[in-house]
């Protein structure tokens, strides 16, 4: 790596100016995006300006457009809303207003605009861009700008980021703010559930989403609601009958409450609105249940952003800067969006068009088309919801096949949600479903019972593992396990767990040679806070742990900001896997995150101490350092704490915190509930098919590699991968996959923490990338060299 290359990244923005504004309804995570735009802009040598109060500030100019500094975005990451303000703006809709806005930009030499807002705000930006040369001509004619100024600002670059809690923008999997809004909704649903159960009530909850039912749909999956009304999929004409039948069936099965979710834009097949009051009145009139309505309103926009939104906002902000600085007069206005796990650039107006097409399809009552345009993930959610909420479980007792469900490894939030959907989808398909307590040990000891529909009622929102889970591996108990498989007539196994679930699966494969009884299909659903199961980019429970770490770091930062000159060293879980430390570092704004995958030496520790010494000279007098529990056997948390304490004498004092098992607890986040629910459903569908395939002479016999799989999230799809095929991709000694997509995000952490990384370290292998966005390529090329020279094949995704 040469100085020239490093220099290229640091000089990309020299002589350029970027303005950033937030417009339309606020969304949590907008601040993370603003912070990233400012810091990466400054890193590349550009000047960055805040535009306060959205487009209104652009029109009014003056004090509303202010230059940003590195420190001016400090402590913004954990704040909800938008710090620079947003306003609805009539003036910008008129050409006169846009003329004033153009004048304000030209006078400051700003030719790059980053707009964070909904589709209306982004359309406004595109109009502004297409009129730009006309506006400059007028300004020049009126003598407001010189020919020289007009020449310098001959074209305007526009990049949009979608900040909207409704997730109503086509072209991106998630908009900034959606995940946080789901967090708010779920907190409330959980709270209401406890009171509803006490009084046997029915609750009708109205959530935001005028034209988009995403929040309502995911909420209903995440809380196991009885019914959901969304604008894209109006109910059939006899829905009143169906709904009341459904509610009373739930009650007769022993449930003490009903929850109905209504999107504010819900309609029937004829386009007539269905309001939460309508639903309440129907239930009271027909069933006489004690029914209450709660309209969530603006609570959904409030509060602190979730870890997901902070990382999403940060990544999108970085990509936006790159898109602006690489822009030419011919590049169309683009929007940065999330596709799977990749930040990608898409043509702005095409995305706006598709978004408008959905609304148009709905108003023309072409609901199937609207659903298709919303994309694959939305349709998956809808299919799973319909199965779990609308299909009647068969009454007959004789099950088609017998499938057992178990948890293996350490507890992880979301395990129960996965068990629930596996059991219920199994019952809907007519199977007999058994649950196994305490993992492989329970399978050996015969701690097995049959589960009915209501056995798993209310499990979605519960943390930990209700079935009980152990790290014991099956090999030493093959005799007893085989006996119980025969005794209980188990024809398939769904194993929900962490790395032990995977190694256990490999042992079962081996054991098939000796024991015919083990020749049954099995599938593993990755569930561990460490996110270290080969074959999946995500595992159930990691998102919850990440949010727990984030909340704790926020509180610690607050304490440090009060005391001043204090550095906190925080130890996170994860075994040898640095996922939690890295992602929490990004989401909490850490100065460094030490992990095993990226070896560090005493020189790196020294550089970090020096960085913190310099930082104490600024207005930001505090530091946050994360350390993964097994990142280095000699440089322990205590060692690093002692080193920092000694080196920081008289400049800063240090404190340490080991987060420990709180990272495995807590109520699962919306992401983990939804992910676990979809994984459970998908696993059970696969299982039923596999058992049918494996019939030989009246009994099940499965001994092909593809009858023992890990179900994982890869790029954008859920895929089944034989456990034996994943062997080569695994580092068994350290219990991690050999290639991990999130390592690509590490350079970002350093830049956002303002490291003057002088990278003339030729003994390191440089980053090799074959995938990733413009930014990630650029960073990898210029900014970072990675010690272990892992090559990467773009395993980048949810």
Coordinates of N, CA and C in Angstrom, one line a residue, residues 411-623:
X411 N -28.5 -19.8 25.6 CA -29.8 -19.2 25.3 C -29.6 -17.9 24.4
X412 N -30.5 -17.7 23.5 CA -30.5 -16.5 22.7 C -31.9 -16.0 22.5
X413 N -32.1 -14.7 22.6 CA -33.4 -14.1 22.4 C -34.0 -14.4 21.0
X414 N -35.2 -14.9 21.0 CA -35.8 -15.3 19.7 C -35.9 -16.8 19.5
X415 N -35.2 -17.5 20.3 CA -35.3 -19.0 20.2 C -36.8 -19.4 20.4
X416 N -37.5 -18.8 21.3 CA -38.9 -19.2 21.6 C -39.8 -18.9 20.4
X417 N -39.5 -17.8 19.7 CA -40.3 -17.4 18.6 C -40.1 -18.4 17.5
X418 N -38.8 -18.9 17.3 CA -38.5 -19.9 16.3 C -39.3 -21.2 16.6
X419 N -39.3 -21.6 17.9 CA -39.9 -22.8 18.3 C -41.4 -22.7 18.0
X420 N -42.0 -21.5 18.4 CA -43.4 -21.3 18.2 C -43.8 -21.5 16.7
X421 N -43.1 -20.8 15.8 CA -43.6 -20.9 14.4 C -43.3 -22.3 13.9
X422 N -42.2 -23.0 14.3 CA -42.0 -24.3 13.9 C -43.1 -25.3 14.3
X423 N -43.5 -25.2 15.6 CA -44.5 -26.0 16.1 C -45.8 -25.8 15.4
X424 N -46.2 -24.5 15.2 CA -47.5 -24.2 14.7 C -47.6 -24.5 13.2
X425 N -46.5 -24.2 12.4 CA -46.6 -24.6 11.0 C -46.6 -26.1 10.9
X426 N -45.9 -26.8 11.7 CA -45.9 -28.3 11.7 C -47.3 -28.8 12.0
X427 N -48.1 -28.2 12.9 CA -49.4 -28.6 13.2 C -50.4 -28.3 12.1
X428 N -50.2 -27.1 11.4 CA -51.0 -26.7 10.3 C -50.9 -27.7 9.2
X429 N -49.6 -28.3 9.0 CA -49.4 -29.2 7.9 C -49.9 -30.6 8.3
X430 N -50.4 -30.7 9.5 CA -50.9 -32.0 9.9 C -49.9 -33.0 10.6
X431 N -48.8 -32.4 11.0 CA -47.8 -33.3 11.6 C -48.0 -33.4 13.1
X432 N -47.4 -34.4 13.7 CA -47.4 -34.5 15.2 C -46.1 -33.8 15.6
X433 N -46.1 -32.8 16.5 CA -44.9 -32.1 16.8 C -44.5 -32.4 18.3
X434 N -43.2 -32.8 18.5 CA -42.7 -33.1 19.8 C -41.7 -32.0 20.2
X435 N -41.7 -31.6 21.5 CA -40.6 -30.7 21.9 C -39.7 -31.5 22.8
X436 N -38.4 -31.2 22.7 CA -37.3 -31.8 23.5 C -36.8 -30.8 24.5
X437 N -36.7 -31.1 25.7 CA -36.1 -30.2 26.7 C -34.6 -30.4 26.9
X438 N -33.9 -29.4 27.1 CA -32.4 -29.5 27.5 C -31.6 -30.1 26.4
X439 N -31.9 -29.8 25.1 CA -31.0 -30.1 24.0 C -30.7 -31.6 23.8
X440 N -29.5 -32.0 23.3 CA -29.2 -33.4 23.0 C -29.3 -34.3 24.3
X441 N -29.0 -33.6 25.4 CA -29.1 -34.4 26.7 C -30.5 -34.9 26.9
X442 N -31.5 -34.0 26.7 CA -32.9 -34.3 26.9 C -33.3 -35.3 25.9
X443 N -32.8 -35.3 24.7 CA -33.1 -36.3 23.7 C -32.6 -37.7 24.1
X444 N -31.5 -37.7 24.8 CA -30.9 -39.0 25.3 C -31.7 -39.5 26.5
X445 N -32.1 -38.5 27.3 CA -32.8 -38.9 28.6 C -34.3 -39.1 28.4
X446 N -34.8 -38.8 27.2 CA -36.3 -38.9 26.9 C -37.1 -37.8 27.5
X447 N -36.5 -36.6 27.7 CA -37.3 -35.5 28.2 C -38.1 -34.9 27.0
X448 N -39.1 -35.6 26.5 CA -39.8 -35.3 25.3 C -41.3 -35.3 25.5
X449 N -42.0 -34.2 25.0 CA -43.4 -34.2 25.1 C -44.1 -33.7 23.9
X450 N -45.3 -34.0 23.7 CA -46.0 -33.5 22.5 C -46.5 -32.1 22.7
X451 N -46.4 -31.3 21.7 CA -46.9 -29.9 21.8 C -48.1 -29.7 21.0
X452 N -49.1 -29.1 21.6 CA -50.3 -28.7 20.9 C -50.2 -27.2 20.5
X453 N -51.3 -26.7 19.9 CA -51.3 -25.3 19.4 C -51.0 -24.3 20.5
X454 N -51.7 -24.5 21.6 CA -51.6 -23.4 22.7 C -50.4 -23.6 23.5
X455 N -49.6 -24.7 23.4 CA -48.4 -25.0 24.1 C -47.4 -23.8 24.0
X456 N -47.4 -23.3 22.7 CA -46.4 -22.2 22.4 C -47.1 -20.8 22.4
X457 N -48.3 -20.7 22.9 CA -49.0 -19.4 22.9 C -48.2 -18.4 23.6
X458 N -48.1 -17.2 23.0 CA -47.4 -16.1 23.7 C -45.9 -16.2 23.8
X459 N -45.3 -17.1 23.1 CA -43.9 -17.3 23.2 C -43.1 -16.3 22.4
X460 N -43.7 -15.7 21.4 CA -42.9 -14.8 20.5 C -42.0 -13.8 21.2
X461 N -42.6 -13.1 22.2 CA -41.9 -12.0 22.8 C -41.1 -12.4 24.0
X462 N -41.0 -13.7 24.3 CA -40.2 -14.1 25.5 C -38.8 -14.4 25.2
X463 N -37.9 -13.8 26.0 CA -36.5 -14.1 25.8 C -36.0 -15.4 26.3
X464 N -34.7 -15.7 26.2 CA -34.2 -17.0 26.7 C -34.7 -18.2 25.9
X465 N -34.6 -19.4 26.6 CA -35.1 -20.6 25.9 C -36.1 -21.3 26.9
X466 N -37.3 -21.3 26.5 CA -38.3 -22.0 27.4 C -38.2 -23.5 27.4
X467 N -37.6 -24.1 26.3 CA -37.5 -25.5 26.3 C -36.3 -25.9 27.2
X468 N -35.4 -25.0 27.5 CA -34.2 -25.3 28.1 C -33.1 -25.7 27.1
X469 N -31.9 -25.3 27.3 CA -30.9 -25.6 26.3 C -29.6 -25.9 27.0
X470 N -28.8 -26.8 26.3 CA -27.5 -27.2 26.9 C -26.5 -27.3 25.8
X471 N -25.2 -27.2 26.2 CA -24.1 -27.3 25.2 C -23.7 -28.7 24.8
X472 N -24.3 -29.7 25.6 CA -23.9 -31.1 25.4 C -24.0 -31.5 23.9
X473 N -23.0 -32.3 23.4 CA -23.0 -32.8 22.0 C -23.6 -34.2 22.0
X474 N -24.1 -34.7 20.9 CA -24.9 -36.0 20.9 C -24.0 -37.2 20.9
X475 N -22.7 -37.1 20.4 CA -21.9 -38.3 20.1 C -21.9 -39.4 21.2
X476 N -21.6 -38.9 22.5 CA -21.4 -39.8 23.5 C -22.8 -40.5 24.0
X477 N -23.9 -40.0 23.5 CA -25.2 -40.6 23.9 C -25.9 -41.2 22.7
X478 N -25.2 -41.6 21.6 CA -25.9 -42.1 20.4 C -26.8 -43.3 20.8
X479 N -26.4 -44.2 21.7 CA -27.2 -45.3 22.0 C -28.6 -44.9 22.5
X480 N -28.6 -44.0 23.5 CA -29.9 -43.6 24.1 C -30.7 -42.7 23.1
X481 N -30.0 -41.9 22.4 CA -30.7 -41.0 21.4 C -31.4 -41.9 20.3
X482 N -30.7 -42.9 19.8 CA -31.3 -43.8 18.8 C -32.5 -44.5 19.4
X483 N -32.4 -44.9 20.6 CA -33.5 -45.6 21.3 C -34.7 -44.7 21.4
X484 N -34.5 -43.4 21.7 CA -35.6 -42.5 21.9 C -36.2 -42.1 20.5
X485 N -35.4 -42.1 19.5 CA -35.9 -41.7 18.1 C -36.9 -42.8 17.7
X486 N -36.5 -44.1 18.1 CA -37.4 -45.2 17.8 C -38.6 -45.2 18.7
X487 N -38.4 -45.0 20.0 CA -39.5 -45.0 20.9 C -40.6 -44.0 20.6
X488 N -40.1 -42.8 20.3 CA -41.1 -41.7 20.1 C -41.4 -41.6 18.6
X489 N -40.9 -42.5 17.8 CA -41.1 -42.5 16.3 C -40.8 -41.1 15.7
X490 N -39.6 -40.5 16.1 CA -39.2 -39.2 15.5 C -38.7 -39.4 14.1
X491 N -39.3 -38.6 13.2 CA -39.0 -38.8 11.7 C -38.2 -37.6 11.2
X492 N -38.0 -36.5 12.0 CA -37.3 -35.4 11.6 C -37.0 -34.5 12.8
X493 N -35.8 -33.8 12.7 CA -35.4 -33.0 13.9 C -35.2 -31.5 13.4
X494 N -35.8 -30.6 14.1 CA -35.5 -29.2 13.9 C -34.6 -28.7 15.1
X495 N -33.4 -28.3 14.8 CA -32.4 -28.0 15.9 C -32.2 -26.4 15.9
X496 N -32.6 -25.7 16.9 CA -32.4 -24.3 17.0 C -31.3 -24.0 17.9
X497 N -30.2 -23.4 17.4 CA -29.1 -23.2 18.4 C -27.9 -22.6 17.7
X498 N -26.8 -22.6 18.5 CA -25.5 -21.9 18.1 C -24.5 -22.9 17.5
X499 N -23.3 -22.6 17.7 CA -22.2 -23.4 17.1 C -22.3 -24.9 17.5
X500 N -22.8 -25.2 18.7 CA -22.9 -26.6 19.1 C -24.0 -27.3 18.3
X501 N -25.0 -26.5 17.9 CA -26.1 -27.1 17.1 C -25.4 -27.6 15.8
X502 N -24.5 -26.8 15.2 CA -23.9 -27.1 14.0 C -22.9 -28.3 14.1
X503 N -22.0 -28.2 15.2 CA -21.1 -29.4 15.4 C -21.9 -30.6 15.7
X504 N -23.0 -30.5 16.5 CA -23.9 -31.6 16.8 C -24.5 -32.2 15.5
X505 N -24.8 -31.3 14.6 CA -25.3 -31.8 13.3 C -24.3 -32.6 12.5
X506 N -23.0 -32.1 12.6 CA -22.0 -32.9 11.9 C -21.8 -34.3 12.6
X507 N -21.9 -34.3 13.9 CA -21.8 -35.6 14.6 C -23.0 -36.5 14.2
X508 N -24.2 -36.0 14.1 CA -25.3 -36.8 13.7 C -25.0 -37.4 12.3
X509 N -24.4 -36.6 11.4 CA -24.1 -37.1 10.1 C -23.1 -38.3 10.2
X510 N -22.1 -38.1 11.0 CA -21.1 -39.2 11.2 C -21.8 -40.4 11.7
X511 N -22.6 -40.2 12.7 CA -23.3 -41.3 13.4 C -24.2 -42.2 12.5
X512 N -24.6 -41.6 11.4 CA -25.5 -42.4 10.5 C -24.9 -43.7 10.0
X513 N -23.5 -43.7 10.0 CA -22.8 -44.9 9.5 C -23.1 -46.1 10.4
X514 N -23.1 -45.8 11.8 CA -23.3 -46.9 12.7 C -24.8 -47.1 13.1
X515 N -25.6 -46.0 13.2 CA -26.9 -46.1 13.6 C -27.9 -45.7 12.6
X516 N -28.7 -46.7 12.1 CA -29.8 -46.4 11.1 C -30.8 -45.4 11.6
X517 N -31.0 -45.4 13.0 CA -32.0 -44.5 13.6 C -31.7 -43.1 13.3
X518 N -30.4 -42.7 13.1 CA -30.0 -41.3 12.9 C -30.2 -40.9 11.5
X519 N -30.6 -41.8 10.6 CA -30.9 -41.5 9.2 C -32.3 -40.8 9.1
X520 N -32.4 -39.7 9.7 CA -33.6 -38.9 9.5 C -33.2 -37.5 9.2
X521 N -34.1 -36.8 8.4 CA -33.7 -35.4 8.0 C -33.6 -34.5 9.3
X522 N -32.6 -33.6 9.3 CA -32.6 -32.6 10.3 C -32.2 -31.2 9.7
X523 N -32.6 -30.2 10.4 CA -32.3 -28.8 9.9 C -31.9 -28.0 11.1
X524 N -30.9 -27.1 10.9 CA -30.4 -26.3 12.0 C -30.8 -24.8 11.7
X525 N -31.4 -24.2 12.7 CA -31.7 -22.7 12.6 C -30.7 -22.0 13.5
X526 N -29.8 -21.2 12.9 CA -28.8 -20.6 13.7 C -29.4 -19.6 14.7
X527 N -29.1 -19.8 16.0 CA -29.6 -18.9 17.1 C -28.5 -18.8 18.1
X528 N -27.8 -17.7 18.1 CA -26.7 -17.4 19.1 C -26.4 -16.0 19.0
X529 N -26.1 -15.4 20.2 CA -25.7 -14.0 20.2 C -24.4 -13.7 19.5
X530 N -23.6 -14.7 19.4 CA -22.2 -14.5 18.8 C -22.3 -14.4 17.3
X531 N -23.3 -14.8 16.6 CA -23.4 -14.8 15.2 C -22.2 -15.5 14.5
X532 N -21.9 -16.7 15.0 CA -20.7 -17.4 14.5 C -21.1 -18.7 13.8
X533 N -22.3 -18.9 13.4 CA -22.6 -20.2 12.8 C -22.3 -20.1 11.3
X534 N -21.5 -21.1 10.8 CA -21.2 -21.1 9.3 C -22.5 -21.2 8.5
X535 N -22.5 -20.6 7.3 CA -23.6 -20.7 6.4 C -24.7 -19.7 6.6
X536 N -24.5 -18.7 7.6 CA -25.5 -17.7 7.7 C -24.9 -16.4 8.1
X537 N -25.4 -15.3 7.4 CA -24.8 -14.0 7.7 C -25.4 -13.4 9.1
X538 N -26.5 -14.0 9.5 CA -27.1 -13.6 10.7 C -27.6 -14.8 11.5
X539 N -27.6 -14.6 12.8 CA -28.2 -15.7 13.6 C -29.2 -15.0 14.6
X540 N -30.3 -15.8 14.9 CA -31.3 -15.3 15.8 C -30.7 -15.0 17.1
X541 N -31.0 -13.8 17.7 CA -30.4 -13.4 19.0 C -29.3 -12.4 18.9
X542 N -28.6 -12.3 17.8 CA -27.5 -11.3 17.7 C -28.0 -9.9 17.7
X543 N -29.1 -9.6 17.0 CA -29.7 -8.3 17.0 C -30.1 -7.8 18.4
X544 N -30.7 -8.7 19.2 CA -31.1 -8.3 20.5 C -29.8 -8.0 21.4
X545 N -28.8 -8.9 21.3 CA -27.6 -8.6 22.1 C -26.9 -7.3 21.7
X546 N -26.9 -7.0 20.4 CA -26.3 -5.8 19.9 C -27.1 -4.6 20.5
X547 N -28.4 -4.6 20.5 CA -29.1 -3.5 21.1 C -28.9 -3.3 22.6
X548 N -28.7 -4.5 23.3 CA -28.4 -4.4 24.7 C -27.1 -3.7 24.9
X549 N -26.1 -4.1 24.1 CA -24.7 -3.5 24.3 C -24.8 -2.0 24.0
X550 N -25.6 -1.7 22.9 CA -25.7 -0.3 22.5 C -26.3 0.6 23.6
X551 N -27.4 0.1 24.2 CA -28.1 0.8 25.3 C -27.1 1.1 26.4
X552 N -26.3 0.0 26.8 CA -25.4 0.2 27.9 C -24.3 1.2 27.5
X553 N -23.8 1.1 26.3 CA -22.7 2.0 25.9 C -23.2 3.5 25.9
X554 N -24.5 3.7 25.5 CA -25.1 5.0 25.5 C -25.0 5.6 26.9
X555 N -25.4 4.7 27.9 CA -25.5 5.2 29.3 C -24.1 5.5 29.8
X556 N -23.1 4.6 29.4 CA -21.7 4.8 29.8 C -21.2 6.1 29.2
X557 N -21.5 6.3 27.9 CA -21.0 7.6 27.3 C -21.5 8.8 28.0
X558 N -22.8 8.7 28.4 CA -23.4 9.8 29.1 C -22.7 10.1 30.4
X559 N -22.4 9.0 31.1 CA -21.6 9.2 32.4 C -20.3 9.8 32.1
X560 N -19.6 9.3 31.0 CA -18.3 9.8 30.7 C -18.3 11.3 30.3
X561 N -19.4 11.6 29.6 CA -19.5 13.0 29.1 C -19.7 14.0 30.3
X562 N -20.3 13.5 31.3 CA -20.5 14.3 32.5 C -19.2 14.5 33.3
X563 N -18.4 13.4 33.5 CA -17.2 13.5 34.3 C -16.1 14.1 33.5
X564 N -16.1 14.0 32.1 CA -15.0 14.5 31.3 C -13.7 13.7 31.5
X565 N -12.9 13.7 30.4 CA -11.6 13.0 30.5 C -11.6 11.6 31.1
X566 N -12.6 10.9 30.5 CA -12.7 9.5 31.0 C -12.8 8.5 29.8
X567 N -12.1 7.4 29.9 CA -12.1 6.4 28.9 C -12.7 5.1 29.5
X568 N -13.7 4.5 28.8 CA -14.3 3.3 29.2 C -13.8 2.1 28.3
X569 N -13.5 1.0 29.0 CA -13.1 -0.2 28.2 C -14.2 -1.2 28.5
X570 N -14.9 -1.6 27.5 CA -16.0 -2.5 27.6 C -15.8 -3.9 27.0
X571 N -16.0 -4.9 27.7 CA -15.8 -6.3 27.2 C -17.1 -6.9 26.7
X572 N -17.2 -7.3 25.5 CA -18.4 -7.9 24.9 C -18.2 -9.4 24.8
X573 N -19.3 -10.1 24.6 CA -19.3 -11.6 24.4 C -19.0 -11.8 22.9
X574 N -19.1 -13.1 22.5 CA -19.0 -13.5 21.1 C -17.9 -14.6 20.9
X575 N -17.3 -15.1 22.0 CA -16.3 -16.1 21.8 C -15.2 -15.5 21.0
X576 N -14.8 -16.2 20.0 CA -13.7 -15.6 19.1 C -14.3 -14.7 18.0
X577 N -15.6 -14.6 17.9 CA -16.2 -13.9 16.8 C -16.4 -12.4 17.2
X578 N -15.8 -11.5 16.3 CA -15.8 -10.1 16.6 C -17.1 -9.4 16.2
X579 N -18.1 -10.1 15.8 CA -19.3 -9.4 15.2 C -19.9 -8.4 16.2
X580 N -20.2 -8.9 17.4 CA -20.8 -8.0 18.4 C -20.0 -6.7 18.7
X581 N -18.7 -6.9 18.9 CA -17.8 -5.8 19.2 C -17.7 -4.8 18.1
X582 N -17.6 -5.3 16.9 CA -17.5 -4.5 15.7 C -18.8 -3.7 15.4
X583 N -19.9 -4.4 15.4 CA -21.2 -3.7 15.1 C -21.6 -2.8 16.2
X584 N -21.3 -3.2 17.5 CA -21.7 -2.3 18.6 C -20.7 -1.1 18.6
X585 N -19.5 -1.3 18.1 CA -18.6 -0.1 18.0 C -19.1 0.9 17.0
X586 N -19.6 0.4 15.9 CA -20.2 1.3 14.8 C -21.4 2.0 15.4
X587 N -22.3 1.2 16.1 CA -23.6 1.7 16.5 C -23.5 2.7 17.7
X588 N -22.4 2.5 18.5 CA -22.3 3.3 19.7 C -21.2 4.4 19.6
X589 N -20.6 4.4 18.4 CA -19.5 5.4 18.2 C -18.3 5.2 19.0
X590 N -17.7 4.0 19.0 CA -16.6 3.7 19.8 C -15.3 4.2 19.1
X591 N -14.2 4.4 19.9 CA -13.0 4.8 19.4 C -12.2 3.6 18.8
X592 N -12.4 2.4 19.3 CA -11.7 1.3 18.8 C -12.5 0.0 19.2
X593 N -12.4 -1.0 18.4 CA -13.0 -2.3 18.8 C -11.9 -3.4 18.5
X594 N -11.4 -4.0 19.6 CA -10.4 -5.1 19.4 C -11.1 -6.4 19.2
X595 N -10.7 -7.1 18.1 CA -11.3 -8.4 17.8 C -10.2 -9.4 17.4
X596 N -10.6 -10.7 17.5 CA -9.6 -11.8 17.2 C -9.3 -11.8 15.7
X597 N -10.3 -11.5 14.8 CA -10.1 -11.7 13.4 C -9.1 -10.7 12.8
X598 N -8.8 -9.7 13.6 CA -7.9 -8.7 13.0 C -6.8 -8.5 14.1
X599 N -5.7 -9.2 13.9 CA -4.7 -9.3 15.0 C -4.2 -7.9 15.2
X600 N -3.9 -7.6 16.5 CA -3.3 -6.3 16.9 C -2.1 -6.5 17.8
X601 N -1.2 -5.5 17.7 CA 0.1 -5.6 18.5 C 0.1 -4.5 19.5
X602 N 1.2 -4.5 20.2 CA 1.4 -3.4 21.2 C 1.5 -2.0 20.5
X603 N 1.9 -2.0 19.3 CA 2.0 -0.8 18.5 C 0.6 -0.2 18.3
X604 N -0.3 -1.1 18.0 CA -1.7 -0.7 17.8 C -2.3 -0.1 19.1
X605 N -2.0 -0.8 20.2 CA -2.5 -0.3 21.5 C -2.0 1.1 21.8
X606 N -0.7 1.3 21.4 CA 0.0 2.5 21.6 C -0.6 3.6 20.8
X607 N -0.9 3.3 19.5 CA -1.5 4.3 18.6 C -2.9 4.7 19.2
X608 N -3.7 3.7 19.8 CA -5.0 4.1 20.3 C -4.9 5.0 21.5
X609 N -3.9 4.7 22.4 CA -3.7 5.6 23.5 C -3.4 7.0 23.0
X610 N -2.5 7.1 22.0 CA -2.1 8.4 21.5 C -3.3 9.1 20.9
X611 N -4.2 8.4 20.2 CA -5.4 8.9 19.6 C -6.3 9.5 20.7
X612 N -6.4 8.8 21.9 CA -7.2 9.3 23.0 C -6.6 10.5 23.6
X613 N -5.3 10.5 23.7 CA -4.6 11.7 24.3 C -5.0 12.9 23.5
X614 N -4.9 12.8 22.1 CA -5.2 13.9 21.2 C -6.7 14.3 21.4
X615 N -7.6 13.3 21.5 CA -9.0 13.5 21.6 C -9.3 14.4 22.9
X616 N -8.6 14.2 23.9 CA -8.9 14.9 25.2 C -8.6 16.4 25.0
X617 N -7.8 16.7 23.9 CA -7.5 18.1 23.7 C -8.7 18.8 23.0
X618 N -9.6 18.0 22.4 CA -10.8 18.6 21.7 C -11.9 18.9 22.7
X619 N -13.1 19.2 22.2 CA -14.2 19.4 23.1 C -14.9 18.1 23.5
X620 N -14.5 17.0 22.8 CA -15.1 15.7 23.1 C -14.1 15.0 24.1
X621 N -14.4 15.2 25.4 CA -13.4 14.6 26.3 C -13.8 13.3 26.9
X622 N -14.0 12.3 26.0 CA -14.3 11.0 26.6 C -14.0 9.9 25.5
X623 N -13.8 8.7 26.0 CA -13.4 7.7 25.0 C -14.2 6.4 25.3

